[in-house]
Amino acid sequence: MQIGKYSLDDPIAAIATALSPAALGIVRTSGEGAIDLASAIFSKPEKLKEAQGNTILHGWVLDPESKKEVDEVTVCVYREPKSFTGEDSVEFICHGGTAVVLKIYRLLIENGFRAAEGGEFTFRAFANGKADLTRAEAVNEIINSKTDINIELAAGRLSGNLFSGIEEIKQNLTAVIAAADVEIEYPEDEETSQGAFSPDLILRIIEPLKKLADSWAAEKIFIQGAKVVLAGKTNAGKSSLFNALLKEDRAIVSDIHGTTRDWLEASLNFNGIPVSLYDTAGIRYTQDSIEAIGVERSLEMSRNADLVLYLCDPKDILSAGSLNKDDSEFIKNAKAPVITVITKEDLLDTESKEKIKEILKAEKIKEPIIISSKASNGIKALSEKAYSVLAKNTGSSGFSKTASLGSERQRDAVQKALDVLKTAYQNSLEGFPLDLIVEDLEEALSFLGEITGEVRSDDILDKVFSGFCVGK
Protein backbone atom coordinates (compact mmCIF):
# COMPACT_ATOMS: atom_id res chain seq x y z
CA MET A 1 0.00 0.00 0.00
CA GLN A 2 1.31 3.44 -0.96
CA ILE A 3 0.47 6.53 1.11
CA GLY A 4 2.11 9.66 -0.25
CA LYS A 5 5.78 8.92 -0.86
CA TYR A 6 5.81 6.00 1.57
CA SER A 7 5.21 2.36 0.67
CA LEU A 8 4.01 0.17 3.53
CA ASP A 9 4.74 -3.04 1.63
CA ASP A 10 8.53 -3.14 2.00
CA PRO A 11 10.45 -4.12 5.12
CA ILE A 12 12.70 -1.15 5.95
CA ALA A 13 16.01 -0.62 7.75
CA ALA A 14 17.87 2.44 9.00
CA ILE A 15 20.65 3.51 11.31
CA ALA A 16 18.97 5.08 14.34
CA THR A 17 22.02 6.58 16.04
CA ALA A 18 24.54 9.20 14.98
CA LEU A 19 27.35 8.01 12.72
CA SER A 20 30.24 8.87 15.02
CA PRO A 21 32.33 6.79 17.43
CA ALA A 22 30.21 5.92 20.47
CA ALA A 23 29.66 3.19 23.03
CA LEU A 24 26.61 1.84 21.21
CA GLY A 25 24.96 2.02 17.82
CA ILE A 26 21.44 0.98 16.83
CA VAL A 27 20.24 -0.32 13.47
CA ARG A 28 16.48 -0.80 13.36
CA THR A 29 14.13 -2.62 11.01
CA SER A 30 10.37 -2.86 10.54
CA GLY A 31 7.84 -4.44 8.22
CA GLU A 32 6.32 -7.69 7.10
CA GLY A 33 8.95 -10.43 7.16
CA ALA A 34 11.42 -8.29 9.14
CA ILE A 35 12.13 -11.01 11.69
CA ASP A 36 12.86 -13.71 9.09
CA LEU A 37 15.04 -11.35 7.04
CA ALA A 38 16.98 -10.16 10.07
CA SER A 39 17.66 -13.75 11.12
CA ALA A 40 19.77 -14.18 7.96
CA ILE A 41 22.58 -12.12 9.51
CA PHE A 42 22.20 -13.36 13.11
CA SER A 43 24.22 -16.20 14.64
CA LYS A 44 21.08 -17.79 16.14
CA PRO A 45 18.58 -17.55 13.27
CA GLU A 46 16.06 -20.11 14.53
CA LYS A 47 16.02 -18.60 17.99
CA LEU A 48 15.31 -15.19 16.46
CA LYS A 49 12.53 -16.54 14.23
CA GLU A 50 10.85 -18.24 17.19
CA ALA A 51 11.30 -15.39 19.66
CA GLN A 52 8.22 -13.87 21.24
CA GLY A 53 7.65 -10.14 21.12
CA ASN A 54 9.47 -7.88 23.58
CA THR A 55 12.40 -10.30 23.74
CA ILE A 56 16.13 -9.53 23.86
CA LEU A 57 18.62 -12.02 22.39
CA HIS A 58 22.40 -12.10 22.56
CA GLY A 59 24.59 -13.25 19.69
CA TRP A 60 26.71 -12.16 16.75
CA VAL A 61 26.04 -10.49 13.44
CA LEU A 62 27.48 -12.71 10.71
CA ASP A 63 28.23 -11.88 7.09
CA PRO A 64 26.06 -14.49 5.29
CA GLU A 65 28.46 -14.63 2.35
CA SER A 66 31.82 -14.92 4.10
CA LYS A 67 30.44 -16.40 7.35
CA LYS A 68 32.73 -14.03 9.24
CA GLU A 69 31.72 -12.53 12.55
CA VAL A 70 31.01 -8.79 12.32
CA ASP A 71 30.12 -7.75 15.88
CA GLU A 72 28.72 -9.05 19.14
CA VAL A 73 25.21 -7.65 19.54
CA THR A 74 21.98 -7.71 21.47
CA VAL A 75 18.84 -8.01 19.37
CA CYS A 76 15.45 -6.63 20.42
CA VAL A 77 12.47 -8.44 18.89
CA TYR A 78 9.00 -6.89 18.62
CA ARG A 79 5.96 -8.53 17.07
CA GLU A 80 3.04 -6.67 15.56
CA PRO A 81 0.98 -4.95 16.76
CA LYS A 82 2.99 -4.42 19.96
CA SER A 83 5.82 -2.36 18.51
CA PHE A 84 6.51 1.31 17.84
CA THR A 85 5.44 0.95 14.20
CA GLY A 86 2.71 -1.63 14.79
CA GLU A 87 4.70 -4.06 12.62
CA ASP A 88 7.20 -6.85 13.23
CA SER A 89 10.45 -5.14 14.15
CA VAL A 90 14.04 -6.08 14.99
CA GLU A 91 16.65 -3.72 16.42
CA PHE A 92 20.36 -4.54 16.47
CA ILE A 93 22.28 -2.90 19.32
CA CYS A 94 25.96 -3.06 18.43
CA HIS A 95 29.19 -1.30 19.31
CA GLY A 96 29.10 2.29 18.12
CA GLY A 97 31.98 2.43 15.66
CA THR A 98 31.02 4.02 12.36
CA ALA A 99 32.37 1.15 10.25
CA VAL A 100 30.59 -1.61 12.18
CA VAL A 101 27.25 0.22 12.24
CA LEU A 102 27.43 0.80 8.48
CA LYS A 103 28.44 -2.83 7.91
CA ILE A 104 25.39 -4.18 9.76
CA TYR A 105 23.14 -1.74 7.93
CA ARG A 106 24.56 -2.77 4.53
CA LEU A 107 24.09 -6.46 5.35
CA LEU A 108 20.42 -5.82 6.09
CA ILE A 109 19.96 -3.93 2.80
CA GLU A 110 21.72 -6.74 0.91
CA ASN A 111 19.40 -9.28 2.51
CA GLY A 112 16.01 -7.86 1.59
CA PHE A 113 15.42 -4.62 3.44
CA ARG A 114 14.80 -1.28 1.75
CA ALA A 115 16.55 1.86 3.02
CA ALA A 116 14.01 3.79 5.09
CA GLU A 117 13.01 7.33 4.19
CA GLY A 118 13.32 10.10 6.77
CA GLY A 119 10.52 9.73 9.33
CA GLU A 120 9.28 6.47 7.83
CA PHE A 121 9.23 4.54 11.11
CA THR A 122 7.08 7.21 12.75
CA PHE A 123 4.94 7.41 9.61
CA ARG A 124 4.26 3.69 9.87
CA ALA A 125 3.30 4.16 13.51
CA PHE A 126 0.76 6.75 12.31
CA ALA A 127 -0.47 4.65 9.37
CA ASN A 128 -0.94 1.62 11.63
CA GLY A 129 -2.89 3.53 14.25
CA LYS A 130 -0.13 3.61 16.87
CA ALA A 131 0.06 7.41 16.90
CA ASP A 132 -1.93 10.36 15.60
CA LEU A 133 -0.23 13.29 13.86
CA THR A 134 0.09 15.36 17.04
CA ARG A 135 2.04 12.56 18.71
CA ALA A 136 4.13 12.02 15.57
CA GLU A 137 5.09 15.70 15.54
CA ALA A 138 5.87 15.51 19.25
CA VAL A 139 8.42 12.75 18.55
CA ASN A 140 10.30 15.12 16.25
CA GLU A 141 9.95 17.93 18.79
CA ILE A 142 11.67 15.81 21.43
CA ILE A 143 14.46 14.86 19.02
CA ASN A 144 15.09 18.54 18.30
CA SER A 145 14.61 19.82 21.86
CA LYS A 146 17.35 22.14 23.10
CA THR A 147 16.11 22.92 26.61
CA ASP A 148 14.21 21.28 29.48
CA ILE A 149 11.15 23.36 28.65
CA ASN A 150 11.26 22.09 25.05
CA ILE A 151 11.18 18.56 26.40
CA GLU A 152 8.31 19.30 28.79
CA LEU A 153 6.17 20.86 26.09
CA ALA A 154 6.79 18.03 23.63
CA ALA A 155 6.30 15.32 26.25
CA GLY A 156 2.86 16.71 27.02
CA ARG A 157 1.85 16.38 23.39
CA LEU A 158 3.47 12.95 23.10
CA SER A 159 1.41 11.79 26.07
CA GLY A 160 -1.73 12.88 24.20
CA ASN A 161 -2.84 16.13 25.83
CA LEU A 162 -3.26 17.94 22.50
CA PHE A 163 -4.99 14.96 20.88
CA SER A 164 -7.42 14.75 23.81
CA GLY A 165 -8.10 18.48 23.69
CA ILE A 166 -8.82 18.42 19.96
CA GLU A 167 -11.01 15.32 20.29
CA GLU A 168 -13.09 16.97 23.00
CA ILE A 169 -13.66 20.04 20.82
CA LYS A 170 -14.52 17.81 17.84
CA GLN A 171 -17.05 15.86 19.91
CA ASN A 172 -18.71 19.06 21.06
CA LEU A 173 -18.75 20.42 17.52
CA THR A 174 -20.26 17.16 16.23
CA ALA A 175 -23.01 17.54 18.83
CA VAL A 176 -23.74 21.08 17.59
CA ILE A 177 -23.97 19.80 14.01
CA ALA A 178 -26.34 17.06 15.16
CA ALA A 179 -28.52 19.64 16.93
CA ALA A 180 -28.68 21.75 13.78
CA ASP A 181 -29.50 18.67 11.70
CA VAL A 182 -32.45 17.93 14.00
CA GLU A 183 -33.94 21.36 13.34
CA ILE A 184 -33.32 20.98 9.61
CA GLU A 185 -34.84 17.48 9.51
CA TYR A 186 -37.90 18.25 11.65
CA PRO A 187 -38.65 21.94 11.12
CA GLU A 188 -42.35 21.56 11.96
CA ASP A 189 -41.96 19.21 14.92
CA GLU A 190 -41.61 21.74 17.73
CA GLU A 191 -41.37 19.09 20.43
CA THR A 192 -38.37 17.49 18.69
CA SER A 193 -36.53 20.50 17.26
CA GLN A 194 -37.43 23.45 19.47
CA GLY A 195 -34.25 24.76 21.09
CA ALA A 196 -32.05 21.96 19.75
CA PHE A 197 -29.71 24.49 18.13
CA SER A 198 -28.69 27.99 19.19
CA PRO A 199 -25.81 30.34 18.30
CA ASP A 200 -24.56 30.00 21.88
CA LEU A 201 -23.60 26.40 21.12
CA ILE A 202 -21.13 27.64 18.51
CA LEU A 203 -19.80 30.25 20.91
CA ARG A 204 -19.01 27.51 23.43
CA ILE A 205 -16.80 25.87 20.79
CA ILE A 206 -15.10 29.13 19.83
CA GLU A 207 -13.93 29.94 23.36
CA PRO A 208 -11.75 26.84 24.02
CA LEU A 209 -10.54 26.87 20.41
CA LYS A 210 -9.38 30.49 20.76
CA LYS A 211 -7.54 29.54 23.95
CA LEU A 212 -5.85 26.74 22.02
CA ALA A 213 -4.90 29.10 19.17
CA ASP A 214 -3.44 31.58 21.67
CA SER A 215 -1.27 28.84 23.19
CA TRP A 216 0.97 28.91 20.11
CA ALA A 217 1.85 32.57 20.64
CA ALA A 218 2.88 31.70 24.20
CA GLU A 219 4.87 28.61 23.31
CA LYS A 220 6.51 29.19 19.95
CA ILE A 221 9.42 31.10 21.47
CA PHE A 222 10.26 28.01 23.55
CA ILE A 223 10.02 25.74 20.50
CA GLN A 224 11.43 27.82 17.65
CA GLY A 225 13.85 29.81 19.75
CA ALA A 226 14.80 33.48 19.53
CA LYS A 227 17.29 35.60 17.64
CA VAL A 228 19.17 37.86 20.06
CA VAL A 229 21.58 40.46 18.68
CA LEU A 230 24.34 42.27 20.55
CA ALA A 231 24.55 45.78 19.09
CA GLY A 232 26.24 49.04 19.96
CA LYS A 233 29.12 51.27 19.01
CA THR A 234 32.66 49.99 18.60
CA ASN A 235 34.40 49.04 21.84
CA ALA A 236 31.14 49.05 23.80
CA GLY A 237 31.94 45.53 25.01
CA LYS A 238 29.84 43.36 22.68
CA SER A 239 32.46 40.69 22.10
CA SER A 240 33.30 40.55 25.80
CA LEU A 241 29.62 40.01 26.64
CA PHE A 242 29.33 37.42 23.86
CA ASN A 243 32.16 35.45 25.47
CA ALA A 244 30.76 35.94 28.98
CA LEU A 245 27.33 34.61 28.03
CA LEU A 246 28.90 31.60 26.31
CA LYS A 247 31.47 31.13 29.09
CA GLU A 248 34.18 30.67 26.47
CA ASP A 249 36.45 32.84 24.33
CA ARG A 250 34.70 32.76 20.95
CA ALA A 251 35.06 36.39 19.89
CA ILE A 252 38.28 38.40 19.63
CA VAL A 253 38.39 41.14 22.27
CA SER A 254 40.57 44.18 21.54
CA ASP A 255 40.84 47.87 22.42
CA ILE A 256 41.21 48.61 18.71
CA HIS A 257 37.99 50.04 17.23
CA GLY A 258 36.34 47.95 14.51
CA THR A 259 37.91 44.60 15.46
CA THR A 260 34.62 42.76 14.80
CA ARG A 261 33.83 43.23 11.11
CA ASP A 262 31.32 40.43 10.60
CA TRP A 263 28.86 38.68 12.87
CA LEU A 264 29.49 35.62 15.01
CA GLU A 265 26.72 33.21 16.00
CA ALA A 266 26.40 30.82 18.93
CA SER A 267 23.63 28.84 20.61
CA LEU A 268 22.65 29.09 24.27
CA ASN A 269 19.47 29.44 26.29
CA PHE A 270 17.98 32.09 28.52
CA ASN A 271 16.24 30.19 31.33
CA GLY A 272 14.79 27.64 28.91
CA ILE A 273 14.37 29.71 25.77
CA PRO A 274 16.75 28.45 23.04
CA VAL A 275 18.63 31.42 21.64
CA SER A 276 20.78 32.14 18.60
CA LEU A 277 23.11 34.85 19.89
CA TYR A 278 24.86 37.19 17.43
CA ASP A 279 27.91 39.35 18.08
CA THR A 280 27.89 42.09 15.44
CA ALA A 281 30.20 44.78 14.12
CA GLY A 282 30.27 48.04 16.06
CA ILE A 283 27.91 50.67 14.66
CA ARG A 284 29.77 53.75 13.46
CA TYR A 285 30.47 55.74 10.32
CA THR A 286 33.58 54.38 8.62
CA GLN A 287 35.40 54.85 5.32
CA ASP A 288 36.67 51.27 5.48
CA SER A 289 34.50 49.50 2.90
CA ILE A 290 34.80 46.08 4.58
CA GLU A 291 33.87 47.44 8.00
CA ALA A 292 31.01 49.42 6.42
CA ILE A 293 29.50 46.18 5.10
CA GLY A 294 29.73 44.73 8.61
CA VAL A 295 27.99 47.80 10.07
CA GLU A 296 25.15 47.50 7.56
CA ARG A 297 24.77 43.82 8.43
CA SER A 298 24.62 44.75 12.11
CA LEU A 299 21.76 47.16 11.46
CA GLU A 300 19.92 44.63 9.28
CA MET A 301 20.27 41.87 11.88
CA SER A 302 19.03 44.22 14.61
CA ARG A 303 15.94 45.01 12.54
CA ASN A 304 15.15 41.29 12.22
CA ALA A 305 15.94 40.30 15.81
CA ASP A 306 13.53 39.10 18.48
CA LEU A 307 15.57 41.04 21.03
CA VAL A 308 18.48 43.49 20.87
CA LEU A 309 20.92 43.88 23.73
CA TYR A 310 22.23 47.38 23.05
CA LEU A 311 25.55 48.01 24.76
CA CYS A 312 26.75 51.45 25.86
CA ASP A 313 30.14 52.49 27.23
CA PRO A 314 29.57 54.24 30.61
CA LYS A 315 32.61 56.46 30.08
CA ASP A 316 30.89 58.15 27.11
CA ILE A 317 27.66 58.72 29.05
CA LEU A 318 29.41 60.19 32.09
CA SER A 319 31.72 62.46 30.10
CA ALA A 320 28.89 63.88 27.98
CA GLY A 321 26.28 63.92 30.72
CA SER A 322 23.87 62.35 28.26
CA LEU A 323 23.42 59.39 26.00
CA ASN A 324 25.06 59.65 22.59
CA LYS A 325 22.49 60.84 20.01
CA ASP A 326 23.02 57.80 17.76
CA ASP A 327 22.65 55.42 20.71
CA SER A 328 19.49 57.19 21.87
CA GLU A 329 17.88 57.09 18.43
CA PHE A 330 18.71 53.41 17.97
CA ILE A 331 17.22 52.43 21.34
CA LYS A 332 14.05 54.49 20.89
CA ASN A 333 13.42 53.65 17.22
CA ALA A 334 14.39 49.97 17.10
CA LYS A 335 11.79 47.61 15.64
CA ALA A 336 12.72 44.84 18.07
CA PRO A 337 12.50 45.06 21.87
CA VAL A 338 15.71 46.55 23.30
CA ILE A 339 17.45 46.03 26.62
CA THR A 340 19.95 48.80 27.30
CA VAL A 341 23.14 47.34 28.73
CA ILE A 342 25.78 49.47 30.43
CA THR A 343 29.12 47.67 30.35
CA LYS A 344 32.37 47.84 32.34
CA GLU A 345 30.62 47.88 35.73
CA ASP A 346 33.90 46.92 37.40
CA LEU A 347 35.23 50.40 36.56
CA LEU A 348 32.26 52.24 38.12
CA ASP A 349 31.64 53.30 41.70
CA THR A 350 28.15 53.47 43.22
CA GLU A 351 27.79 57.20 42.55
CA SER A 352 28.61 56.75 38.85
CA LYS A 353 26.07 53.95 38.48
CA GLU A 354 23.32 56.08 40.01
CA LYS A 355 24.24 59.05 37.80
CA ILE A 356 23.99 56.87 34.67
CA LYS A 357 20.55 55.67 35.75
CA GLU A 358 19.42 59.28 36.29
CA ILE A 359 20.70 60.34 32.86
CA LEU A 360 18.89 57.48 31.11
CA LYS A 361 15.70 58.06 33.11
CA ALA A 362 15.72 61.72 32.06
CA GLU A 363 15.96 60.55 28.44
CA LYS A 364 12.98 58.22 29.00
CA ILE A 365 15.01 55.07 28.52
CA LYS A 366 14.00 52.14 30.69
CA GLU A 367 16.31 51.24 33.53
CA PRO A 368 19.42 49.60 32.12
CA ILE A 369 21.18 46.44 33.18
CA ILE A 370 24.69 47.28 34.36
CA ILE A 371 27.21 44.49 33.83
CA SER A 372 30.85 43.59 33.92
CA SER A 373 31.72 40.89 31.42
CA LYS A 374 35.20 40.73 32.91
CA ALA A 375 33.97 40.08 36.47
CA SER A 376 30.73 38.33 35.37
CA ASN A 377 28.70 40.83 37.40
CA GLY A 378 25.12 41.33 36.23
CA ILE A 379 25.24 38.51 33.66
CA LYS A 380 22.60 36.47 35.50
CA ALA A 381 20.35 39.52 35.86
CA LEU A 382 20.73 40.23 32.15
CA SER A 383 19.79 36.65 31.23
CA GLU A 384 16.71 36.83 33.46
CA LYS A 385 15.68 40.17 31.95
CA ALA A 386 16.16 38.81 28.44
CA TYR A 387 14.01 35.82 29.33
CA SER A 388 11.22 37.99 30.69
CA VAL A 389 11.18 40.19 27.58
CA LEU A 390 11.18 37.21 25.21
CA ALA A 391 8.60 35.23 27.17
CA LYS A 392 6.29 38.26 27.34
CA ASN A 393 4.63 37.28 30.57
CA THR A 394 4.07 33.64 29.57
CA GLY A 395 4.90 31.08 32.24
CA SER A 396 7.96 28.90 31.94
CA SER A 397 6.45 25.66 33.20
CA GLY A 398 3.24 23.68 33.38
CA PHE A 399 2.45 23.92 29.66
CA SER A 400 2.36 20.17 29.19
CA LYS A 401 -0.50 19.75 31.69
CA THR A 402 -3.07 21.21 29.29
CA ALA A 403 -3.62 21.05 25.55
CA SER A 404 -1.29 23.36 23.65
CA LEU A 405 -0.06 23.67 20.07
CA GLY A 406 3.41 22.60 18.98
CA SER A 407 3.75 23.67 15.35
CA GLU A 408 2.71 26.30 12.85
CA ARG A 409 0.85 23.59 10.92
CA GLN A 410 -1.33 22.94 13.95
CA ARG A 411 -1.78 26.68 14.56
CA ASP A 412 -2.85 27.27 10.94
CA ALA A 413 -5.46 24.49 11.10
CA VAL A 414 -6.87 25.77 14.40
CA GLN A 415 -7.00 29.33 13.06
CA LYS A 416 -8.87 28.19 9.92
CA ALA A 417 -11.38 26.31 12.07
CA LEU A 418 -11.75 29.34 14.33
CA ASP A 419 -12.34 31.72 11.41
CA VAL A 420 -15.02 29.45 9.93
CA LEU A 421 -16.75 29.07 13.32
CA LYS A 422 -16.79 32.84 13.84
CA THR A 423 -18.45 33.21 10.44
CA ALA A 424 -20.98 30.50 11.33
CA TYR A 425 -21.74 32.18 14.66
CA GLN A 426 -22.29 35.58 13.06
CA ASN A 427 -24.45 34.07 10.31
CA SER A 428 -26.55 32.21 12.86
CA LEU A 429 -27.20 35.48 14.72
CA GLU A 430 -28.30 37.07 11.44
CA GLY A 431 -30.73 34.25 10.67
CA PHE A 432 -28.92 32.52 7.81
CA PRO A 433 -30.39 29.15 6.75
CA LEU A 434 -29.22 26.35 9.04
CA ASP A 435 -28.02 24.17 6.20
CA LEU A 436 -25.48 26.86 5.24
CA ILE A 437 -24.35 27.16 8.84
CA VAL A 438 -23.91 23.38 9.04
CA GLU A 439 -21.63 23.53 6.00
CA ASP A 440 -19.37 25.94 7.90
CA LEU A 441 -19.45 23.76 11.01
CA GLU A 442 -18.49 20.69 8.99
CA GLU A 443 -15.64 22.61 7.36
CA ALA A 444 -14.35 23.57 10.82
CA LEU A 445 -14.57 19.91 11.85
CA SER A 446 -12.47 18.99 8.82
CA PHE A 447 -9.77 21.51 9.75
CA LEU A 448 -9.60 20.04 13.26
CA GLY A 449 -9.31 16.58 11.72
CA GLU A 450 -6.19 17.76 9.88
CA ILE A 451 -4.46 18.33 13.22
CA THR A 452 -4.83 14.74 14.39
CA GLY A 453 -4.60 13.17 10.93
CA GLU A 454 -8.19 11.97 10.71
CA VAL A 455 -8.41 14.21 7.64
CA ARG A 456 -5.19 14.07 5.65
CA SER A 457 -3.63 14.73 2.28
CA ASP A 458 -0.21 14.06 0.81
CA ASP A 459 0.68 17.71 1.42
CA ILE A 460 -0.19 17.45 5.12
CA LEU A 461 1.76 14.22 5.56
CA ASP A 462 4.76 15.63 3.71
CA LYS A 463 4.72 18.74 5.89
CA VAL A 464 4.70 16.62 9.06
CA PHE A 465 7.27 13.97 8.14
CA SER A 466 9.67 15.81 5.82
CA GLY A 467 11.56 17.24 8.78
CA PHE A 468 12.29 13.87 10.38
CA CYS A 469 15.73 12.30 10.33
CA VAL A 470 16.34 8.87 8.80
CA GLY A 471 15.89 6.19 11.45
CA LYS A 472 12.94 7.87 13.11
Coordinates of C-alpha atoms in Angstrom, one line a residue, residues 166-178 201-202 204-205:
I166 CA -8.8 18.4 20.0
E167 CA -11.0 15.3 20.3
E168 CA -13.1 17.0 23.0
I169 CA -13.7 20.0 20.8
K170 CA -14.5 17.8 17.8
Q171 CA -17.0 15.9 19.9
N172 CA -18.7 19.1 21.1
L173 CA -18.8 20.4 17.5
T174 CA -20.3 17.2 16.2
A175 CA -23.0 17.5 18.8
V176 CA -23.7 21.1 17.6
I177 CA -24.0 19.8 14.0
A178 CA -26.3 17.1 15.2
L201 CA -23.6 26.4 21.1
I202 CA -21.1 27.6 18.5
R204 CA -19.0 27.5 23.4
I205 CA -16.8 25.9 20.8

